[in-house]
PDB file of C-alpha atoms in Angstrom:
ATOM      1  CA  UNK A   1       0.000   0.000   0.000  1.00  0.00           C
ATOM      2  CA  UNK A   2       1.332   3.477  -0.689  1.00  0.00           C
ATOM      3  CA  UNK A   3       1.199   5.431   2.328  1.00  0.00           C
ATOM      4  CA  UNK A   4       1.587   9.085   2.059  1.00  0.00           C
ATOM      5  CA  UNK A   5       3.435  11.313   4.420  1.00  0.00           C
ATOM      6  CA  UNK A   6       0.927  11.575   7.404  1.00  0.00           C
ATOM      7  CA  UNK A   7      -0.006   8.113   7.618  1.00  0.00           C
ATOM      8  CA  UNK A   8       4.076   7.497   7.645  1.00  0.00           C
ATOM      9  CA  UNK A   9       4.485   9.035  11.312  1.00  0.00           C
ATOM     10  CA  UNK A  10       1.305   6.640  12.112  1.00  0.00           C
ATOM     11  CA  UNK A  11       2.976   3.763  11.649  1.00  0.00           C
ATOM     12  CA  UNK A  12       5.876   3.957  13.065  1.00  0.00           C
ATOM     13  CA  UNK A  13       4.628   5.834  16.499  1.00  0.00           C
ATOM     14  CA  UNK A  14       2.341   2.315  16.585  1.00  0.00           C
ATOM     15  CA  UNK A  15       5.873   0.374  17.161  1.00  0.00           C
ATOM     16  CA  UNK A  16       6.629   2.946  19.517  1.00  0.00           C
ATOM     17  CA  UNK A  17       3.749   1.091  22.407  1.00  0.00           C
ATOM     18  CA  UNK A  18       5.235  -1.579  24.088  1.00  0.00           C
ATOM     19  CA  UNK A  19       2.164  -3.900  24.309  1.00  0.00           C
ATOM     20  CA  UNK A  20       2.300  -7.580  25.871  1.00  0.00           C
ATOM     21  CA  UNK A  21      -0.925  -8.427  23.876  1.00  0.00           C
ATOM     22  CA  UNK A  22      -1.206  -7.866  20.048  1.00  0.00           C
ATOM     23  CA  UNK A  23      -4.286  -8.093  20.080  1.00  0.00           C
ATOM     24  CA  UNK A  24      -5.480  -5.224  22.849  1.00  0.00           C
ATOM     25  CA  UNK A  25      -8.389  -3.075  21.513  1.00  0.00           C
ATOM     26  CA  UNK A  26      -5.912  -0.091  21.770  1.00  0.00           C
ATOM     27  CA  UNK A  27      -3.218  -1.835  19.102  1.00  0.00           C
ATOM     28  CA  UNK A  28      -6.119  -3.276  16.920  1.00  0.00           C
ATOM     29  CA  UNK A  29      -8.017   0.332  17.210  1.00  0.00           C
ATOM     30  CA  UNK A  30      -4.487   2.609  16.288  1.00  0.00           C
ATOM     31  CA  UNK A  31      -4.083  -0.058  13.421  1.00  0.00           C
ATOM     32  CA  UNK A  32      -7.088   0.042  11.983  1.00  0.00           C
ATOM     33  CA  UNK A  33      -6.948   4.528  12.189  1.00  0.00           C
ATOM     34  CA  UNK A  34      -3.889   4.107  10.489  1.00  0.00           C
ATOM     35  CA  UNK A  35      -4.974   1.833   7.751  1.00  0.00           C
ATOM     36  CA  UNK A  36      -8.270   3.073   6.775  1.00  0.00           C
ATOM     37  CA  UNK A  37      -7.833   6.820   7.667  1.00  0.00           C
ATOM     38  CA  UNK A  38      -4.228   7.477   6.256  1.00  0.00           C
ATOM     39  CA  UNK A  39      -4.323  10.901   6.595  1.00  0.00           C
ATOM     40  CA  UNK A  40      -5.683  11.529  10.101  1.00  0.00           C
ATOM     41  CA  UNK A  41      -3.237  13.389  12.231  1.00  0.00           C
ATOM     42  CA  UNK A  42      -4.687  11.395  15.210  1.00  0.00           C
ATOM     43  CA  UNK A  43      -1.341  10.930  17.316  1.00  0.00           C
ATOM     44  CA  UNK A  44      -1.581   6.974  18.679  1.00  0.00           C
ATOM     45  CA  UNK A  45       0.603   8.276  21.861  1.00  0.00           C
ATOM     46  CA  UNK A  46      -2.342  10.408  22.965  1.00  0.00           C
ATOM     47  CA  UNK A  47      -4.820   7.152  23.176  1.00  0.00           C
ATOM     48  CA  UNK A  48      -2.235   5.797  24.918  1.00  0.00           C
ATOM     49  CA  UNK A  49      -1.232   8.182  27.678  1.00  0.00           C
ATOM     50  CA  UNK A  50      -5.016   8.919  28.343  1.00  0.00           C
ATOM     51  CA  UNK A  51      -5.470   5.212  29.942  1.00  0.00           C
ATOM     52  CA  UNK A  52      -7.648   4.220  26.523  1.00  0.00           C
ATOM     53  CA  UNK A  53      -4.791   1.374  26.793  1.00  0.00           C
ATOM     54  CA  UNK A  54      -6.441  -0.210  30.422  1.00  0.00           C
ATOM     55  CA  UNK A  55     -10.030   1.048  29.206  1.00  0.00           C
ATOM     56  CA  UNK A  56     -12.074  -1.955  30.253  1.00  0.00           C
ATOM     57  CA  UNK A  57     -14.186  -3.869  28.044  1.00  0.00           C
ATOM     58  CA  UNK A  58     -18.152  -3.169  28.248  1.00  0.00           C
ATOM     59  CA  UNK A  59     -20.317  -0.035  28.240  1.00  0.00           C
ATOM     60  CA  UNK A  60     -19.249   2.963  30.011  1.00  0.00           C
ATOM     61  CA  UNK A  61     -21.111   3.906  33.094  1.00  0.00           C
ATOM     62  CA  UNK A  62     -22.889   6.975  33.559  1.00  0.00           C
ATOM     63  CA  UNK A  63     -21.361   8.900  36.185  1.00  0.00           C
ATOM     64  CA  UNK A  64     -24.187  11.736  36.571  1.00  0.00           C
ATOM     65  CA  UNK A  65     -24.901  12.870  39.793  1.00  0.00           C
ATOM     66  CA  UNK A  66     -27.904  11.228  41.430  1.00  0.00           C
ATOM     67  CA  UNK A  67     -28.152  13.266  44.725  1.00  0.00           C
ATOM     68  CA  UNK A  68     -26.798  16.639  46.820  1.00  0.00           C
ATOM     69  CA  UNK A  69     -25.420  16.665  50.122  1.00  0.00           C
ATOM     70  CA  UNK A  70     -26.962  19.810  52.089  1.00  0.00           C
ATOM     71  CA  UNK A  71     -25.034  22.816  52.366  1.00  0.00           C
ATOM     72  CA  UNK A  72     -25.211  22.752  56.121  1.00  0.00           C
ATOM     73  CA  UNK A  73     -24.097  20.018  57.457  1.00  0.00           C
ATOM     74  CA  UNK A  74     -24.877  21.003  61.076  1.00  0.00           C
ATOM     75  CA  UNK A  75     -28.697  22.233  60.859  1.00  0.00           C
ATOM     76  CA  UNK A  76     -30.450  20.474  63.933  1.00  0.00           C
ATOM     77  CA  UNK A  77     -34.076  21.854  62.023  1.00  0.00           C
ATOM     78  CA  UNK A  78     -33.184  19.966  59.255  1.00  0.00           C
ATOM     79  CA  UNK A  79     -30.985  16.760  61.163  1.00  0.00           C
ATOM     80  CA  UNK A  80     -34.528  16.517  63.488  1.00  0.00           C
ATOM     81  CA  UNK A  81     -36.864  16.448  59.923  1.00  0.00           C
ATOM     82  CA  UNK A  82     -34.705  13.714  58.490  1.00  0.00           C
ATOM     83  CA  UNK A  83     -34.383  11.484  61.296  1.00  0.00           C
ATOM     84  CA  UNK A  84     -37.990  11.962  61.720  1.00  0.00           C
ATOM     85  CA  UNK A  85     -38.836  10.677  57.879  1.00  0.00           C
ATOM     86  CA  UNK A  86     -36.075   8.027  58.067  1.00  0.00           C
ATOM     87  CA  UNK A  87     -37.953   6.269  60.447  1.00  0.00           C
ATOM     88  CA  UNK A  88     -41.547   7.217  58.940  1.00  0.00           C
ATOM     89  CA  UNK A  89     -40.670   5.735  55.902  1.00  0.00           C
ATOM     90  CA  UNK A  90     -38.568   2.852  56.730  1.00  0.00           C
ATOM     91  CA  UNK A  91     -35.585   4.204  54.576  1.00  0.00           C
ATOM     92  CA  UNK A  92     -32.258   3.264  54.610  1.00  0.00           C
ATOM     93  CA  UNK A  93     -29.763   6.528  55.593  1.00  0.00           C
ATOM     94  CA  UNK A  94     -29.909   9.969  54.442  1.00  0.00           C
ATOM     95  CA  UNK A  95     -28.737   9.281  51.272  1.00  0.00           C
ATOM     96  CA  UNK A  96     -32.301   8.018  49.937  1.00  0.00           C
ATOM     97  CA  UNK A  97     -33.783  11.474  50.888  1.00  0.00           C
ATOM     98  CA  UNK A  98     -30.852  13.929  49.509  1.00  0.00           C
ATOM     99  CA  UNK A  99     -31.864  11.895  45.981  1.00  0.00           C
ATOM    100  CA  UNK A 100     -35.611  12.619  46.223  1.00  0.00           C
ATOM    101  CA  UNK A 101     -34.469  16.088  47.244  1.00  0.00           C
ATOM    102  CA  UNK A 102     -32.021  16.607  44.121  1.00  0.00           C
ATOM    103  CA  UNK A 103     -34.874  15.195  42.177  1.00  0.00           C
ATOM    104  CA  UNK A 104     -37.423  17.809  43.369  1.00  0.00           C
ATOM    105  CA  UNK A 105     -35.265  20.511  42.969  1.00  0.00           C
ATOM    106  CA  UNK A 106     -34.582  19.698  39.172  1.00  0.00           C
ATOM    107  CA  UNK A 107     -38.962  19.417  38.819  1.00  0.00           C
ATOM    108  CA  UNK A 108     -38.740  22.885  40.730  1.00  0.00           C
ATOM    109  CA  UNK A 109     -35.995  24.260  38.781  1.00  0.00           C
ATOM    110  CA  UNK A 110     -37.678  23.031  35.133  1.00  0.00           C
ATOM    111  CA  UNK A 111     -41.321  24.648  36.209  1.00  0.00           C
ATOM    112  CA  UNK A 112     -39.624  28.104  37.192  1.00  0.00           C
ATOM    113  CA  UNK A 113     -38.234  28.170  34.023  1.00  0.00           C
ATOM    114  CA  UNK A 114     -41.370  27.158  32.430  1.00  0.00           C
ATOM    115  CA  UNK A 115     -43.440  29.810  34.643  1.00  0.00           C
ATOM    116  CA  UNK A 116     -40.736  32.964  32.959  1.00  0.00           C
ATOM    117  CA  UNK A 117     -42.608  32.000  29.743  1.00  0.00           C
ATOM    118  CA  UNK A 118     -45.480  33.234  28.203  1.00  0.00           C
ATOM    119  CA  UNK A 119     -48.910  31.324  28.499  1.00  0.00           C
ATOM    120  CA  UNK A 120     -49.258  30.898  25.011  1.00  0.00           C
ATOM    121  CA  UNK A 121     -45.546  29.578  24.312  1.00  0.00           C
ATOM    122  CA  UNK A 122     -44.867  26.359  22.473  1.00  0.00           C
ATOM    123  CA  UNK A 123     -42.162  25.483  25.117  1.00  0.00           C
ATOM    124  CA  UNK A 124     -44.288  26.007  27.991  1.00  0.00           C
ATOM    125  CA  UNK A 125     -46.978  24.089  26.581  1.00  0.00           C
ATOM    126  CA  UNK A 126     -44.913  21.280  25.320  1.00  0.00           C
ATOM    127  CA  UNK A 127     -42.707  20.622  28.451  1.00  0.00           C
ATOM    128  CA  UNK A 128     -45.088  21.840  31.019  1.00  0.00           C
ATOM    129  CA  UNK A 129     -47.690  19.454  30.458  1.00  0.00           C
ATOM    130  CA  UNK A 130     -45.404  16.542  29.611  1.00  0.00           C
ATOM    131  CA  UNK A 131     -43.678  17.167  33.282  1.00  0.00           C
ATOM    132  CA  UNK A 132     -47.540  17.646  34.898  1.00  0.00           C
ATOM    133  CA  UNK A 133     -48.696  14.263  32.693  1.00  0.00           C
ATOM    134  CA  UNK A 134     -45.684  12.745  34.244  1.00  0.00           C
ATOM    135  CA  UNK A 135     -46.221  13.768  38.278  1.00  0.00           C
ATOM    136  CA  UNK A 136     -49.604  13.001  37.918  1.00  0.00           C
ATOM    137  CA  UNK A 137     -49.232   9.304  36.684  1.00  0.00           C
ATOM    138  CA  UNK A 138     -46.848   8.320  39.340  1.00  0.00           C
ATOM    139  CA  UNK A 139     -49.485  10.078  41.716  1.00  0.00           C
ATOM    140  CA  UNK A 140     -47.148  12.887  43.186  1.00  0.00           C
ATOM    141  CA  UNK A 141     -49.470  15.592  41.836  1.00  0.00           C
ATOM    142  CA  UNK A 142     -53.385  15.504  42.091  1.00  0.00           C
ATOM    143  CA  UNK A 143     -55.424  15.523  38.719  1.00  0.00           C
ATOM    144  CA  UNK A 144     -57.232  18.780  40.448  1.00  0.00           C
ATOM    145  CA  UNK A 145     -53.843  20.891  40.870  1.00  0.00           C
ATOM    146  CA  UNK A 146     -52.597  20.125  36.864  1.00  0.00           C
ATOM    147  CA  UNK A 147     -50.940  23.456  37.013  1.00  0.00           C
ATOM    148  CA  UNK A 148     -47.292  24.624  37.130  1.00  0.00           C
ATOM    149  CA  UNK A 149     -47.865  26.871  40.193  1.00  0.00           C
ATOM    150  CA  UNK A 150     -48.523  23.490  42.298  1.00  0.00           C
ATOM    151  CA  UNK A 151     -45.359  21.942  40.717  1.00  0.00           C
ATOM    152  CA  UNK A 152     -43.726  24.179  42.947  1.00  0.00           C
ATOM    153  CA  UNK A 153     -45.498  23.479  46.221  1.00  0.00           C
ATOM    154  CA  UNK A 154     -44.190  19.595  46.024  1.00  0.00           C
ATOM    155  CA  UNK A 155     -43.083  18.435  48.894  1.00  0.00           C
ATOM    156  CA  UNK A 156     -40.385  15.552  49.936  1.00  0.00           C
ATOM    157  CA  UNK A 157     -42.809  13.676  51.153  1.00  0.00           C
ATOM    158  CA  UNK A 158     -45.071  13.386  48.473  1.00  0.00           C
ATOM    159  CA  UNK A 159     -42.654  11.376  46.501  1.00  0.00           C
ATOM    160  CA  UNK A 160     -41.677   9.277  49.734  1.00  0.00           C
ATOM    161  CA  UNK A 161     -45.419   8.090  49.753  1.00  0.00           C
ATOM    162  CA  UNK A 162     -45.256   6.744  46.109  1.00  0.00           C
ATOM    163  CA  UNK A 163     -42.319   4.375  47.357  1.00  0.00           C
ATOM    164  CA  UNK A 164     -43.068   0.938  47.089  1.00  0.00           C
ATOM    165  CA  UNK A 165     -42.323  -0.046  50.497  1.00  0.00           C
ATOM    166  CA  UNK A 166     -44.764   2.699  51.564  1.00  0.00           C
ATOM    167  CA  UNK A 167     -47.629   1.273  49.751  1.00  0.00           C
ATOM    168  CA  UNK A 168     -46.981  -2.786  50.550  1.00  0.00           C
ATOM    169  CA  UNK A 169     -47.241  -1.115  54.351  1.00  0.00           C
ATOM    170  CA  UNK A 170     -50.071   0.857  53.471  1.00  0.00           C
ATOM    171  CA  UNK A 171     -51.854  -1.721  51.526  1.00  0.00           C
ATOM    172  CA  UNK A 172     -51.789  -4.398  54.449  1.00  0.00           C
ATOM    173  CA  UNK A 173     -48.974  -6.824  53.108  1.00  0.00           C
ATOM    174  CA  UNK A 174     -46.985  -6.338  55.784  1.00  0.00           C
ATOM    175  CA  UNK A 175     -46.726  -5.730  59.602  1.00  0.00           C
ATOM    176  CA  UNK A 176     -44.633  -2.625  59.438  1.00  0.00           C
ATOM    177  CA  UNK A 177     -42.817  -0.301  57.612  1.00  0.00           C
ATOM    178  CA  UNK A 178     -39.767  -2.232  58.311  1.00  0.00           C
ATOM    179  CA  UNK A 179     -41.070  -5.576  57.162  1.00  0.00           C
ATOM    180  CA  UNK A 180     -42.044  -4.092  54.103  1.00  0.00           C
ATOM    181  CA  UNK A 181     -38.418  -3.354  53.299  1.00  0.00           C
ATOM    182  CA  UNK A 182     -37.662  -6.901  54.281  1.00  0.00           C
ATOM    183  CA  UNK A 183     -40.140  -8.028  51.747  1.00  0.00           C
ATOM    184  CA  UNK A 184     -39.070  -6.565  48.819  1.00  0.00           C
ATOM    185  CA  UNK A 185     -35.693  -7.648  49.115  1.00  0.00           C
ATOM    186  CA  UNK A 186     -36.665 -10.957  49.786  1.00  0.00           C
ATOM    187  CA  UNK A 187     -38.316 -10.766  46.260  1.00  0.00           C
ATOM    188  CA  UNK A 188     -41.696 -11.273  48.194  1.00  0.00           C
ATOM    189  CA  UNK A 189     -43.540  -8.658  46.160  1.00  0.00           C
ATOM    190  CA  UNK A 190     -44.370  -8.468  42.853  1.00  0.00           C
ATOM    191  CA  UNK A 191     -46.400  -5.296  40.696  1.00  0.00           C
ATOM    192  CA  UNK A 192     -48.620  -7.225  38.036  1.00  0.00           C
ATOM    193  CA  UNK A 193     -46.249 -10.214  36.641  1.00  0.00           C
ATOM    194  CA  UNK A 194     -42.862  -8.650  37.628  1.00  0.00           C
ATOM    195  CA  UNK A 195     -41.017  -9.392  41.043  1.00  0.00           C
ATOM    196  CA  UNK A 196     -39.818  -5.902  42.481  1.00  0.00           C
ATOM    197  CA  UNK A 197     -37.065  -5.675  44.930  1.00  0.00           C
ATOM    198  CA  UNK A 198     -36.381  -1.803  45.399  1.00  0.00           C
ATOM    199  CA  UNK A 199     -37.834  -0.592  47.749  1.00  0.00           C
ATOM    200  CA  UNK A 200     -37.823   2.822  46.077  1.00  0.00           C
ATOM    201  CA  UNK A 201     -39.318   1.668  43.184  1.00  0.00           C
ATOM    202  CA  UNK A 202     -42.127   4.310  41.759  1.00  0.00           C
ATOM    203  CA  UNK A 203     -45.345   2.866  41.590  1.00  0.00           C
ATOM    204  CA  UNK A 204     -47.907   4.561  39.470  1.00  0.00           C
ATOM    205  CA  UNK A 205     -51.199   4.505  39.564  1.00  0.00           C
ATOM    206  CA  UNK A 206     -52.228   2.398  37.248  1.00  0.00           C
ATOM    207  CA  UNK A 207     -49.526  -0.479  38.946  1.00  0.00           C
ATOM    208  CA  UNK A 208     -50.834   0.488  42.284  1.00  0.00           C
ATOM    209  CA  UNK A 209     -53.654  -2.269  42.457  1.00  0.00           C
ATOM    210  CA  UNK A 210     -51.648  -4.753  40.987  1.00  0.00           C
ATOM    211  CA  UNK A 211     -49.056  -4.899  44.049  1.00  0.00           C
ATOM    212  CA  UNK A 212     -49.245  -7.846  45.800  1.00  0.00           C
ATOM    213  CA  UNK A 213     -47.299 -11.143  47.127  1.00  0.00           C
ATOM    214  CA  UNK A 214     -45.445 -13.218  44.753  1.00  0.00           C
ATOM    215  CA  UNK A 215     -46.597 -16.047  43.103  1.00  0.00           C
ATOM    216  CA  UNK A 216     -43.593 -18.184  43.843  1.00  0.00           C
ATOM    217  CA  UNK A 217     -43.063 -16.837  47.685  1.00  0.00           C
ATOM    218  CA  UNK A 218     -45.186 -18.831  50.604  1.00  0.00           C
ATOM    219  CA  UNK A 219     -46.865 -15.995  51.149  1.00  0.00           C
ATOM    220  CA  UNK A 220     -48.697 -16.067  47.763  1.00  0.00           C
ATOM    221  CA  UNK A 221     -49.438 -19.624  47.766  1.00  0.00           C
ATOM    222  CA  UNK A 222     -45.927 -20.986  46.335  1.00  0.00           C
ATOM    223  CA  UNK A 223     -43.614 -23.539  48.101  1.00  0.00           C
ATOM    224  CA  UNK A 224     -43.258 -23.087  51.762  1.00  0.00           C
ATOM    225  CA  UNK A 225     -39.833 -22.119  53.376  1.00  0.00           C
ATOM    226  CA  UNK A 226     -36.916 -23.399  54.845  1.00  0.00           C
ATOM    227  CA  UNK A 227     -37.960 -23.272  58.331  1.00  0.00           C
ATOM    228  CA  UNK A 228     -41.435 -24.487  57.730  1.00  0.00           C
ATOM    229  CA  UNK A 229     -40.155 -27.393  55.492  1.00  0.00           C
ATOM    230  CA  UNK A 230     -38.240 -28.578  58.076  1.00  0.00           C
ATOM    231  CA  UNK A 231     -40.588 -28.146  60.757  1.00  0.00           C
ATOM    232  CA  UNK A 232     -42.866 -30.031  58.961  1.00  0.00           C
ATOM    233  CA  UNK A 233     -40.402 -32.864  57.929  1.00  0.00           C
ATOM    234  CA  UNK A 234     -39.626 -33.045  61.469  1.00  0.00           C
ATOM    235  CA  UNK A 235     -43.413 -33.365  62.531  1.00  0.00           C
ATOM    236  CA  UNK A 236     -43.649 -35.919  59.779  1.00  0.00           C
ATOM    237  CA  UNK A 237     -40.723 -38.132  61.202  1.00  0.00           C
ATOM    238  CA  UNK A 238     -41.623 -37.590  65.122  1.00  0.00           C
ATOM    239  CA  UNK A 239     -45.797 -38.967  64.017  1.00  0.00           C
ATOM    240  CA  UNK A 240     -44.129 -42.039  62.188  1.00  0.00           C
ATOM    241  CA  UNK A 241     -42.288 -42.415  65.512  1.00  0.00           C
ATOM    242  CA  UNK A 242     -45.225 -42.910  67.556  1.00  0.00           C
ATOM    243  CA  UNK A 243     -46.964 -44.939  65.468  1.00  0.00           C
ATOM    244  CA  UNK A 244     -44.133 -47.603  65.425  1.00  0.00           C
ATOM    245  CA  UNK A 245     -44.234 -47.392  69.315  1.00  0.00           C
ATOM    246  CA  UNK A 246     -47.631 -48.011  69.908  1.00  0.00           C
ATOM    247  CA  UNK A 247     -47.605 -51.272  67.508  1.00  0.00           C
TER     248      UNK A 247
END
C-alpha cells in the first residue's frame, strides 16, 4: 500500500507502544486509524497516555450525579426532619432522601423556568404538560392541581409516599414499615407479573392495584420455606415415631 506522508508518522509511532498483547483493543483500534484513515493526524501516543490502553471492556457507566449533600451540614431543624422521615418511611440513611431532594429541585428548577414563559408559548406548553402528565401518573401531583404553580409546592414527602415499600405497608402486606423493606428484598412482592425488589421503586397509579405477594413466595401460595419445610419434615418423622411405638 502506498502510504503518504501523514499516515508514515502513524505507523511507526504504533511500534513505539510496548504492548504484551497484540491483540489489545488499543493496538487493533491505532491499526485500523492508520490503515483506513491514512491521513488523520490522530497521534496513537495520545490514546495511549489517556489510559484508553487499560479502558475496560463493556459499556461505560454513567457517572451523573444522582443526589446533593446539604449545604449545612450542622442544621439540627433539618438533622430533626430527616431522622424523623427516616424512620416514617422505613428508609435506609440519608442518602435516599438527599436523591428525592435533588430530584425535586430539578422538577422545581424546570417549572420556574417554564413559569418565565409566556402562556401561550410552544415550550411552555410542550414541556409543562409533559412534566404535569408525568407527576400526575406516578401520583405525586393531584389531577385537580394540573398546574405549574402546584409543581412548585411539592413536597419531599409526596414522593416518599409513592415508594413501594410505603404502599406494601399501606396496603396491608406487611406488619410494618420495616417488614415491608424486608419483603421486597426478599423478592416477596411483585407489581402485576414482575417481582420488584427496590424498595424505592415508583409505583404509578395504574400499577398500584396490581401490588401484591409473589406467586412463587409462601406468602402467595408458592412452596413453603426453609424453616417451615423442616418443621414439617420433622413433625412428619416424630408422628411415624409414635406410630411404630404403639404397635
Amino acid at each position: 500500500m502506498d502510504l503518504n506522508g501523514e499516515s508514515k508518522i502513524l505507523l511507526p509511532a504504533l511500534n513505539t507502544i510496548k504492548d504484551p498483547d497484540p491483540n489489545s483493543l488499543s493496538t487493533r483500534l491505532l491499526k485500523y486509524l492508520a490503515v483506513r484513515h491514512p491521513s488523520s493526524t490522530i497521534q496513537p501516543t495520545l490514546l495511549h497516555n489517556h489510559n484508553y490502553y487499560n479502558m475496560p471492556s463493556g459499556a461505560p457507566k454513567n457517572c451523573s450525579k444522582t443526589y446533593k449533600v446539604p449545604r449545612r451540614p450542622f442544621e439540627a431543624a433539618r438533622l430533626d426532619q430527616e431522622l424523623k422521615l427516616v424512620g416514617e418511611y422505613g428508609l435506609r440513611n440519608k442518602r435516599e432522601i438527599w436523591r428525592i431532594g435533588f430530584t425535586l429541585s430539578n422538577i422545581r428548577r424546570a417549572a420556574r423556568e417554564l413559569l418565565t414563559l409566556e402562556d401561550k408559548d410552544p415550550r411552555r406548553l410542550f414541556e409543562g404538560n409533559a412534566l404535569i402528565r408525568r407527576l400526575v401518573r406516578i401520583g405525586v401531583l393531584d389531577e385537580d392541581k394540573m398546574k405549574l404553580d402546584y409543581v412548585l409546592a411539592l413536597k419531599i414527602e409526596d414522593f416518599l409516599e409513592r415508594r413501594l415499600q410505603t404502599q406494601v405497608f399501606k396496603l396491608g402486606l406487611a406488619k410494618s414499615i420495616h417488614h415491608a423493606r424486608v419483603l421486597i428484598r426478599q423478592r416477596h412482592i411483585r407489581v402485576g407479573k414482575q417481582v420488584v425488589d427496590i424498595p424505592s421503586f415508583v409505583v404509578r397509579l395504574d400499577s398500584q392495584k396490581h401490588i401484591d405477594f409473589s406467586l412463587t413466595s409462601p406468602y402467595g401460595g408458592g412452596r413453603a420455606g426453609r424453616v417451615k419445610r423442616k418443621r414439617a419434615a420433622a413433625a412428619a418423622s416424630k408422628g411415624d415415631g409414635e406410630d411404630e411405638d404403639e404397635e
